[in-house]
CSV table of C-alpha atoms and ligand atoms in Angstrom, one decimal:
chain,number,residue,atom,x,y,z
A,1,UNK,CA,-16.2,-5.5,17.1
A,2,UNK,CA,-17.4,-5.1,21.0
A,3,UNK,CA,-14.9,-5.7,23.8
A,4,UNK,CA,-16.9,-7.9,26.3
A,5,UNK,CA,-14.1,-7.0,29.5
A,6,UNK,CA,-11.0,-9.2,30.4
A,7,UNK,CA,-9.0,-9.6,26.9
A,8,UNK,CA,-12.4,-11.3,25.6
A,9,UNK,CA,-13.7,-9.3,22.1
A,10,UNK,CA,-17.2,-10.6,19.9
A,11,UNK,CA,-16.9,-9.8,16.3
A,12,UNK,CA,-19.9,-9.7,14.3
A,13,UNK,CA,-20.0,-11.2,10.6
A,14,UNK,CA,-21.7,-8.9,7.6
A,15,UNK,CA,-23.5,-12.7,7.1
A,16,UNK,CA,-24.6,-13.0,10.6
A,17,UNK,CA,-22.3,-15.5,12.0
A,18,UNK,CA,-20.5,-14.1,15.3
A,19,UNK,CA,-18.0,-15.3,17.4
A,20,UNK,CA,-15.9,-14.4,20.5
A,21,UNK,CA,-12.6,-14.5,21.1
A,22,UNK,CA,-9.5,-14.1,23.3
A,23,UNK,CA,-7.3,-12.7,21.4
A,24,UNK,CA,-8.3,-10.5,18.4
A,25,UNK,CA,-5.6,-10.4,16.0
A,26,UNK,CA,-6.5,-7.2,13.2
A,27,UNK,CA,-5.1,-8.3,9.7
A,28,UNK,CA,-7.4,-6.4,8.6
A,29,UNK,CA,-5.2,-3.5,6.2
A,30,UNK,CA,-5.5,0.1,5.7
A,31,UNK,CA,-9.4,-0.1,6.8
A,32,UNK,CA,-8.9,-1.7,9.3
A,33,UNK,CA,-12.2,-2.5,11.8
A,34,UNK,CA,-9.8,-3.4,14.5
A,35,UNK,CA,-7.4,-0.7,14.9
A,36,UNK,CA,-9.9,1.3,16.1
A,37,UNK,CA,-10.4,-0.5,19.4
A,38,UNK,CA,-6.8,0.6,19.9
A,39,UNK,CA,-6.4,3.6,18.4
A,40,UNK,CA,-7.9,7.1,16.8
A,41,UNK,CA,-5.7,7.4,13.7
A,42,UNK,CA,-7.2,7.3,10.6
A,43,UNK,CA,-5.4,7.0,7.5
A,44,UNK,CA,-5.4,10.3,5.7
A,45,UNK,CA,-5.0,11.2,1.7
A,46,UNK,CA,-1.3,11.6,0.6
A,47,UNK,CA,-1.9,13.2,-2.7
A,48,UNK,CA,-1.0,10.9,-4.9
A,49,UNK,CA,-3.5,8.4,-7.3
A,50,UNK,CA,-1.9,5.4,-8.6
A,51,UNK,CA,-3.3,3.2,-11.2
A,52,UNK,CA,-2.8,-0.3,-11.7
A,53,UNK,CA,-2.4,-2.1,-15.1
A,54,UNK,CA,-1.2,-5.0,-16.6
A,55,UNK,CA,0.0,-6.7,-19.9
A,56,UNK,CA,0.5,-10.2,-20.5
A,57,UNK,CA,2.5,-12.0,-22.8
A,58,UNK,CA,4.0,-8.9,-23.8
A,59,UNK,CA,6.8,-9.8,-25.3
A,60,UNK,CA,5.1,-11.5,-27.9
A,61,UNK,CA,1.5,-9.2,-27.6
A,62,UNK,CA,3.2,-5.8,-26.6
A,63,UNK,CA,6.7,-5.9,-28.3
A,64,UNK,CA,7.4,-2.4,-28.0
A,65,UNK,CA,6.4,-1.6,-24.2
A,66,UNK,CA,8.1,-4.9,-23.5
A,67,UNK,CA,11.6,-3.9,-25.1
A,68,UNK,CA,11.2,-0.2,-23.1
A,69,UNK,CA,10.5,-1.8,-19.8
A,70,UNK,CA,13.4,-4.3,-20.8
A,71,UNK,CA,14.3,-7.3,-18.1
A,72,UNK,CA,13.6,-5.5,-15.0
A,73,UNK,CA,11.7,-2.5,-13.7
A,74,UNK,CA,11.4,1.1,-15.3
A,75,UNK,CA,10.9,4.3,-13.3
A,76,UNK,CA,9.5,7.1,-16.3
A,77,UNK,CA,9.4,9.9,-13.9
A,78,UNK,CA,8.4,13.7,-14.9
A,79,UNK,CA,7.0,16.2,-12.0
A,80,UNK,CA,3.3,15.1,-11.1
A,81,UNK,CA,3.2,12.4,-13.0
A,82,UNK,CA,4.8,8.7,-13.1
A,83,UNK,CA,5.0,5.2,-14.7
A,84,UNK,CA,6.7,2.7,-12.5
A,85,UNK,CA,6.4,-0.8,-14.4
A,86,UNK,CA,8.4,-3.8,-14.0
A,87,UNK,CA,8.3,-7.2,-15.5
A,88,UNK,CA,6.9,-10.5,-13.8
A,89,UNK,CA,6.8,-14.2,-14.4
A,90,UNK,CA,5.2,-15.4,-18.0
A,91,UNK,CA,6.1,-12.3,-19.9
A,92,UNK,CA,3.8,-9.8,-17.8
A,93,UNK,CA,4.7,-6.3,-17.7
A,94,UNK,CA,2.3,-4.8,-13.9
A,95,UNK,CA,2.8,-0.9,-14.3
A,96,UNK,CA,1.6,1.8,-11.9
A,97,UNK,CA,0.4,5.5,-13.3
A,98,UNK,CA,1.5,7.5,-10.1
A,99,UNK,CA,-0.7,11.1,-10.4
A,100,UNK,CA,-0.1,13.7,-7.7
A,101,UNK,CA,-3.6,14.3,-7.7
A,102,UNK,CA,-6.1,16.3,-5.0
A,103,UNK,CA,-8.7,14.0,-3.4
A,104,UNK,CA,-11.3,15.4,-5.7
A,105,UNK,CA,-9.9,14.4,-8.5
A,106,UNK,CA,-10.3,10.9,-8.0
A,107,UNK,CA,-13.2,11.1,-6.0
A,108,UNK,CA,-15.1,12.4,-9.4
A,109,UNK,CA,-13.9,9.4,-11.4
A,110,UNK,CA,-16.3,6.5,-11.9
A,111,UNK,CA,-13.7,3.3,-10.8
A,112,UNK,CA,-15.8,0.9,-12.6
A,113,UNK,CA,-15.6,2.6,-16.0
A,114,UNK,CA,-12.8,0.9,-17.2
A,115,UNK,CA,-12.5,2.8,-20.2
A,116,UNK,CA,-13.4,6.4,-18.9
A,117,UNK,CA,-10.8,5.1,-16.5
A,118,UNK,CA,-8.5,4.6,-19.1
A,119,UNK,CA,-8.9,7.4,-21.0
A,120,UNK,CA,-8.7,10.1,-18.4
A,121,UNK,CA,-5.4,8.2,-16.9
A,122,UNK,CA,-4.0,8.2,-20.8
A,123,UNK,CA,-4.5,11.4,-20.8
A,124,UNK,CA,-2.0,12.6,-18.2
A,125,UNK,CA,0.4,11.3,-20.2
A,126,UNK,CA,-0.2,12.8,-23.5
A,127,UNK,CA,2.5,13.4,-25.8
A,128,UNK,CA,4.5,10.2,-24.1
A,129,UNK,CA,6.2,7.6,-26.1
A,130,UNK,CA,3.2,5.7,-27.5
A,131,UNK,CA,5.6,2.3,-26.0
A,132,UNK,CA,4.7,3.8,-22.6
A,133,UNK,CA,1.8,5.1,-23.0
A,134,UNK,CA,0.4,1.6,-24.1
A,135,UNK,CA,1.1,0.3,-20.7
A,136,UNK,CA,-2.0,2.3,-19.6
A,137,UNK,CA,-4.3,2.2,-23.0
A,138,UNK,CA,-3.3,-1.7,-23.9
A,139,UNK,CA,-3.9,-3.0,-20.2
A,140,UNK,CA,-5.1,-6.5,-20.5
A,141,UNK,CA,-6.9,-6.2,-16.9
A,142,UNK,CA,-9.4,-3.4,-16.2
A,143,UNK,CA,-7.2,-0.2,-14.4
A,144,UNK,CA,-7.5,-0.1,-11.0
A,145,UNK,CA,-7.6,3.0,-9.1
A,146,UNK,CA,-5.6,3.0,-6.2
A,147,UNK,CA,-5.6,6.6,-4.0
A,148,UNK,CA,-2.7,6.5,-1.7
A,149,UNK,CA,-3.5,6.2,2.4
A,150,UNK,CA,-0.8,6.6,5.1
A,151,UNK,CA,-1.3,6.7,9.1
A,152,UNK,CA,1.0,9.5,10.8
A,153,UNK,CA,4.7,8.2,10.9
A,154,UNK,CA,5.0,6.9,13.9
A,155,UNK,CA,1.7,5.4,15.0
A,156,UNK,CA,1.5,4.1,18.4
A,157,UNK,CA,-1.1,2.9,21.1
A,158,UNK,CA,-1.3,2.1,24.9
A,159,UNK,CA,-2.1,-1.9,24.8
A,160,UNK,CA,-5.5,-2.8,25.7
A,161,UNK,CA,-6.0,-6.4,26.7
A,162,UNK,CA,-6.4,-9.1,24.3
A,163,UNK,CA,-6.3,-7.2,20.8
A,164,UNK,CA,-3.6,-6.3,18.7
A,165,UNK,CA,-3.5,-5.1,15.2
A,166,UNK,CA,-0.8,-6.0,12.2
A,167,UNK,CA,0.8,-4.6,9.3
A,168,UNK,CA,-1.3,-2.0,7.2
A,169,UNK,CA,-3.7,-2.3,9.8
A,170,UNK,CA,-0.8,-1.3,12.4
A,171,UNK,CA,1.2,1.1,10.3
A,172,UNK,CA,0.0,2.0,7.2
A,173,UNK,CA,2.6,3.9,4.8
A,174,UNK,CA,3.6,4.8,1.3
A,175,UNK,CA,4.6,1.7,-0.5
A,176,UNK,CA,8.3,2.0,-0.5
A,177,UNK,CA,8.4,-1.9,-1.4
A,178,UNK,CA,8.7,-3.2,2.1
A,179,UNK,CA,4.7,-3.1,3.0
A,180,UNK,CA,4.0,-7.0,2.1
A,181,UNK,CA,7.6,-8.6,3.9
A,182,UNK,CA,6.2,-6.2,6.8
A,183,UNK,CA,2.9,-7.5,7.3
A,184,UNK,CA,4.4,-11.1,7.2
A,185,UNK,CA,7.3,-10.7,9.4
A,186,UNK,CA,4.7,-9.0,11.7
A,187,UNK,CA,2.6,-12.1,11.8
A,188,UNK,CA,5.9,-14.4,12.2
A,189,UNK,CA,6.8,-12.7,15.2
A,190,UNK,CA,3.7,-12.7,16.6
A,191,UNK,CA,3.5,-16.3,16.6
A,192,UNK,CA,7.3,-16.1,18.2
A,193,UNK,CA,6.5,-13.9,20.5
A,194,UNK,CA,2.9,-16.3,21.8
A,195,UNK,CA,4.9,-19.4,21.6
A,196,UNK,CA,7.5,-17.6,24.0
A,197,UNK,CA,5.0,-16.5,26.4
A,198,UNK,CA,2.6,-19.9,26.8
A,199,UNK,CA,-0.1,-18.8,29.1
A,200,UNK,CA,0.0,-15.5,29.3
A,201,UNK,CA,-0.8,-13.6,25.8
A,202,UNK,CA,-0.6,-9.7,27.5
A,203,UNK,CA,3.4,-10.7,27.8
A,204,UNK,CA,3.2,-11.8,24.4
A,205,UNK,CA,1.6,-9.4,23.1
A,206,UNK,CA,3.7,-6.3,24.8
A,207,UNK,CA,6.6,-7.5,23.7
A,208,UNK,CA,5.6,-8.5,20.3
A,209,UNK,CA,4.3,-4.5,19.8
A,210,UNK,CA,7.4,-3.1,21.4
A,211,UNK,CA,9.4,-4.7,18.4
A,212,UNK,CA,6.8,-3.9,15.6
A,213,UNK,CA,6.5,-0.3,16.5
A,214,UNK,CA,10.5,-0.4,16.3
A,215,UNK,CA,10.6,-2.3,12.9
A,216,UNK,CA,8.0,0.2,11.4
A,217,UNK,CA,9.9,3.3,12.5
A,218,UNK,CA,13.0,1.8,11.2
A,219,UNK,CA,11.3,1.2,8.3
A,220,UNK,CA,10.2,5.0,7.9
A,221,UNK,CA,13.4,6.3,8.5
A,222,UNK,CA,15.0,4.2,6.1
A,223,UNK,CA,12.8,5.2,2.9
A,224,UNK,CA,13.7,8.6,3.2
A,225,UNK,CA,10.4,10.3,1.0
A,226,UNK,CA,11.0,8.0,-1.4
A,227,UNK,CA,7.6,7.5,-2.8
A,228,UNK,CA,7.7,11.6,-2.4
A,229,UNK,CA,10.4,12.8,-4.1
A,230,UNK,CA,9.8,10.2,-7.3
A,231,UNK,CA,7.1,12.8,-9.2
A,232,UNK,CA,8.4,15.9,-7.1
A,233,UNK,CA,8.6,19.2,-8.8
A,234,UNK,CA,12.2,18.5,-9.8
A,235,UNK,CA,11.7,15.2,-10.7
A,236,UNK,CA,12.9,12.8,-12.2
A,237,UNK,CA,16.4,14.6,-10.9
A,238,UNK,CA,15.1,14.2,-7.3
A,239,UNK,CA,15.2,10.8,-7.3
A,240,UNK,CA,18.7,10.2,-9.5
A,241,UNK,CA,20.3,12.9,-6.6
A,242,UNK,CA,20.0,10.3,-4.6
A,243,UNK,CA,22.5,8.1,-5.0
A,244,UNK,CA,21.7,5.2,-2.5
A,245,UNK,CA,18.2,4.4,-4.8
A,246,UNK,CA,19.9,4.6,-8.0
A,247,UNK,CA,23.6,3.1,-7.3
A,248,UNK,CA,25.2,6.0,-8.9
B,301,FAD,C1,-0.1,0.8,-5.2
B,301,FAD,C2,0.5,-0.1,-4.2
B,301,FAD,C3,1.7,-0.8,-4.5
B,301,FAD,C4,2.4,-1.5,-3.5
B,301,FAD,N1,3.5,-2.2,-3.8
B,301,FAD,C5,4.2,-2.9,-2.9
B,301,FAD,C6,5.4,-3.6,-3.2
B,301,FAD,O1,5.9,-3.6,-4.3
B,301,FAD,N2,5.9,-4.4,-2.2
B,301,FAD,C7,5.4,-4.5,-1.0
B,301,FAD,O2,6.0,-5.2,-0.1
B,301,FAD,N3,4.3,-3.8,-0.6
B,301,FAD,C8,3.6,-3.1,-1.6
B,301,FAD,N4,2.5,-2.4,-1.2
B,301,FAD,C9,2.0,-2.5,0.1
B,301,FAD,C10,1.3,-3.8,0.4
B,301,FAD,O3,0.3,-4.1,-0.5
B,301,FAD,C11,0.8,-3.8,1.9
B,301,FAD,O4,1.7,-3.3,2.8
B,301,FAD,C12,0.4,-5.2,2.3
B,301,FAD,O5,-0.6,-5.7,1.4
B,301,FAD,C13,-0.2,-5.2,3.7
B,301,FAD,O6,-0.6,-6.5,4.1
B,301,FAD,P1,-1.8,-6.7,5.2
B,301,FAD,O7,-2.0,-8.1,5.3
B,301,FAD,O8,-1.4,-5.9,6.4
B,301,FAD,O9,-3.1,-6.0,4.6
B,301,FAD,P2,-3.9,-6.3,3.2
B,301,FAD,O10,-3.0,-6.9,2.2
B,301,FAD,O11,-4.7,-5.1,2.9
B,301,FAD,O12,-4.8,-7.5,3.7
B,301,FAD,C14,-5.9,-7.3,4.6
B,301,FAD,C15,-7.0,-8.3,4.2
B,301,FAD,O13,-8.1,-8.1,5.2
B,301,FAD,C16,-9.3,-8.2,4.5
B,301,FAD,N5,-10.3,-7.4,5.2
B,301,FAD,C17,-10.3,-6.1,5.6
B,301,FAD,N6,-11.4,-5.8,6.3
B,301,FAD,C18,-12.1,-6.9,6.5
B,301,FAD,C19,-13.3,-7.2,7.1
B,301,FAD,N7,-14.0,-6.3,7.8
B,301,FAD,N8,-13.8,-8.5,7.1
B,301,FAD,C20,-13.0,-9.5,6.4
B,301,FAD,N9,-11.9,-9.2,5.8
B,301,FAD,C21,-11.4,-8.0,5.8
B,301,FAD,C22,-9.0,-7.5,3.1
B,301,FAD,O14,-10.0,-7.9,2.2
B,301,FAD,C23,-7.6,-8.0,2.8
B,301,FAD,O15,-7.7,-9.2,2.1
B,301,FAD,C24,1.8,-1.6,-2.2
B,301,FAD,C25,0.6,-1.0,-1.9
B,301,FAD,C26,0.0,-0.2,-2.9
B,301,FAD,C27,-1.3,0.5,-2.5
């Protein structure tokens, strides 16, 4: 990416195609290429692994798991260690292994060894029901390891002419279930905001920021350390203390 002076930005393809633009819109997520023609922040560690799985068919292929996670989502929380899993469309149960983990801990791990992978993520659980356990060891996909990113709360920048980046490119945090409808909305009121303003995309575009930075911090406030306190050191009594996650 190479701002070229009034609004105008050339991005370079990986493949060689390259083209120039007048407004550079950064979709781009957590890595994003974009964000830094705006901003320093980088997204930093936030000590926890998680690790993606999946069954299928499970209520005919995975009786047991399926009847534990039963008809909608199961939080199996201890301190340091997690499985969220719910159930989706066609019988799937999609489970995250949450590890509070250092970075080096995952940074040793060979991601494409899916059964290293699987092993060494079963293995944080030893001594678990085997009906939860499975979730990791019978995964019907290969695990994926997913080492959690965030940007500081509250990440802001001065606008620079004719480049704007959106959700987890713009305000990357703990998934607290909200990410995805983020990013979208994002993109919808971006669209609002250059349809509003024919002609002159800075309006647009200072306006359209003003409101994301608002929604994101609303967002912040509202889930409350959630994806902290789930494997704290008090878990899983952390989470059931508070009353407006659990409906207690
Ligand atoms: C473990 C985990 C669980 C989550 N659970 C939920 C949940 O339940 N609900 C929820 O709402 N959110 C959840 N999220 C968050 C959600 O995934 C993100 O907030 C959302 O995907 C952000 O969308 P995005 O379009 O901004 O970025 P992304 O979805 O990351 O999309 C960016 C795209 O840009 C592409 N890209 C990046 N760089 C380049 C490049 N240089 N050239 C070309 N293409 C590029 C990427 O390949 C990618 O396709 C979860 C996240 C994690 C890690």
């Amino acid at each position: 990416m190479r701002a070229l002076g009034n609004g105008r930005h050339q991005v370079d393809f990986a493949h060689g195609t390259t083209v120039v633009a007048d407004l550079l819109i950064g979709a781009d997520g957590a890595w994003s290429r974009v964000r830094p023609l705006l901003s320093e922040a980088v997204p930093e560690y936030f000590g926890v692994c998680s690790v993606e799985t999946f069954l299928f068919d499970a209520g005919t292929r995975h009786p047991a798991s399926a009847e534990a996670v039963g008809a909608g989502s199961l939080f199996a929380l201890a301190p340091g260690r997690g499985l969220l899993a719910h159930r989706e469309g066609g019988g799937t149960l999609h489970t995250y292994a949450q590890l509070k983990k250092p970075r080096d801990w995952f940074a040793g791990l060979d991601a494409t060894d899916a059964a290293a992978l699987t092993v060494r993520v079963a293995k944080e659980f030893d001594g678990w029901v085997p009906e939860l356990t499975a979730l990791i060891t019978d995964s019907d996909t290969p695990p994926v390891l997913r080492p959690i990113f965030t940007l500081p709360a509250g990440h802001r920048w001065d606008r620079i002419p004719g480049v704007t980046p959106l959700g987890d490119a713009a305000h990357l945090r703990a998934p607290n279930g909200e990410g995805a409808n983020l990013a979208m909305q994002d993109g919808a009121e971006l669209g609002r905001a250059l349809a509003a303003h024919p002609g002159d995309t800075e309006a647009a575009l200072a306006a359209h920021e003003q409101a994301m930075f608002a929604r994101a911090a609303a967002m912040e406030a509202d889930d409350d350390g959630f994806y902290t306190i789930m494997i704290d050191d008090n878990a899983p009594h952390s989470l059931l203390g508070r009353s407006r996650f659990c409906g207690a």
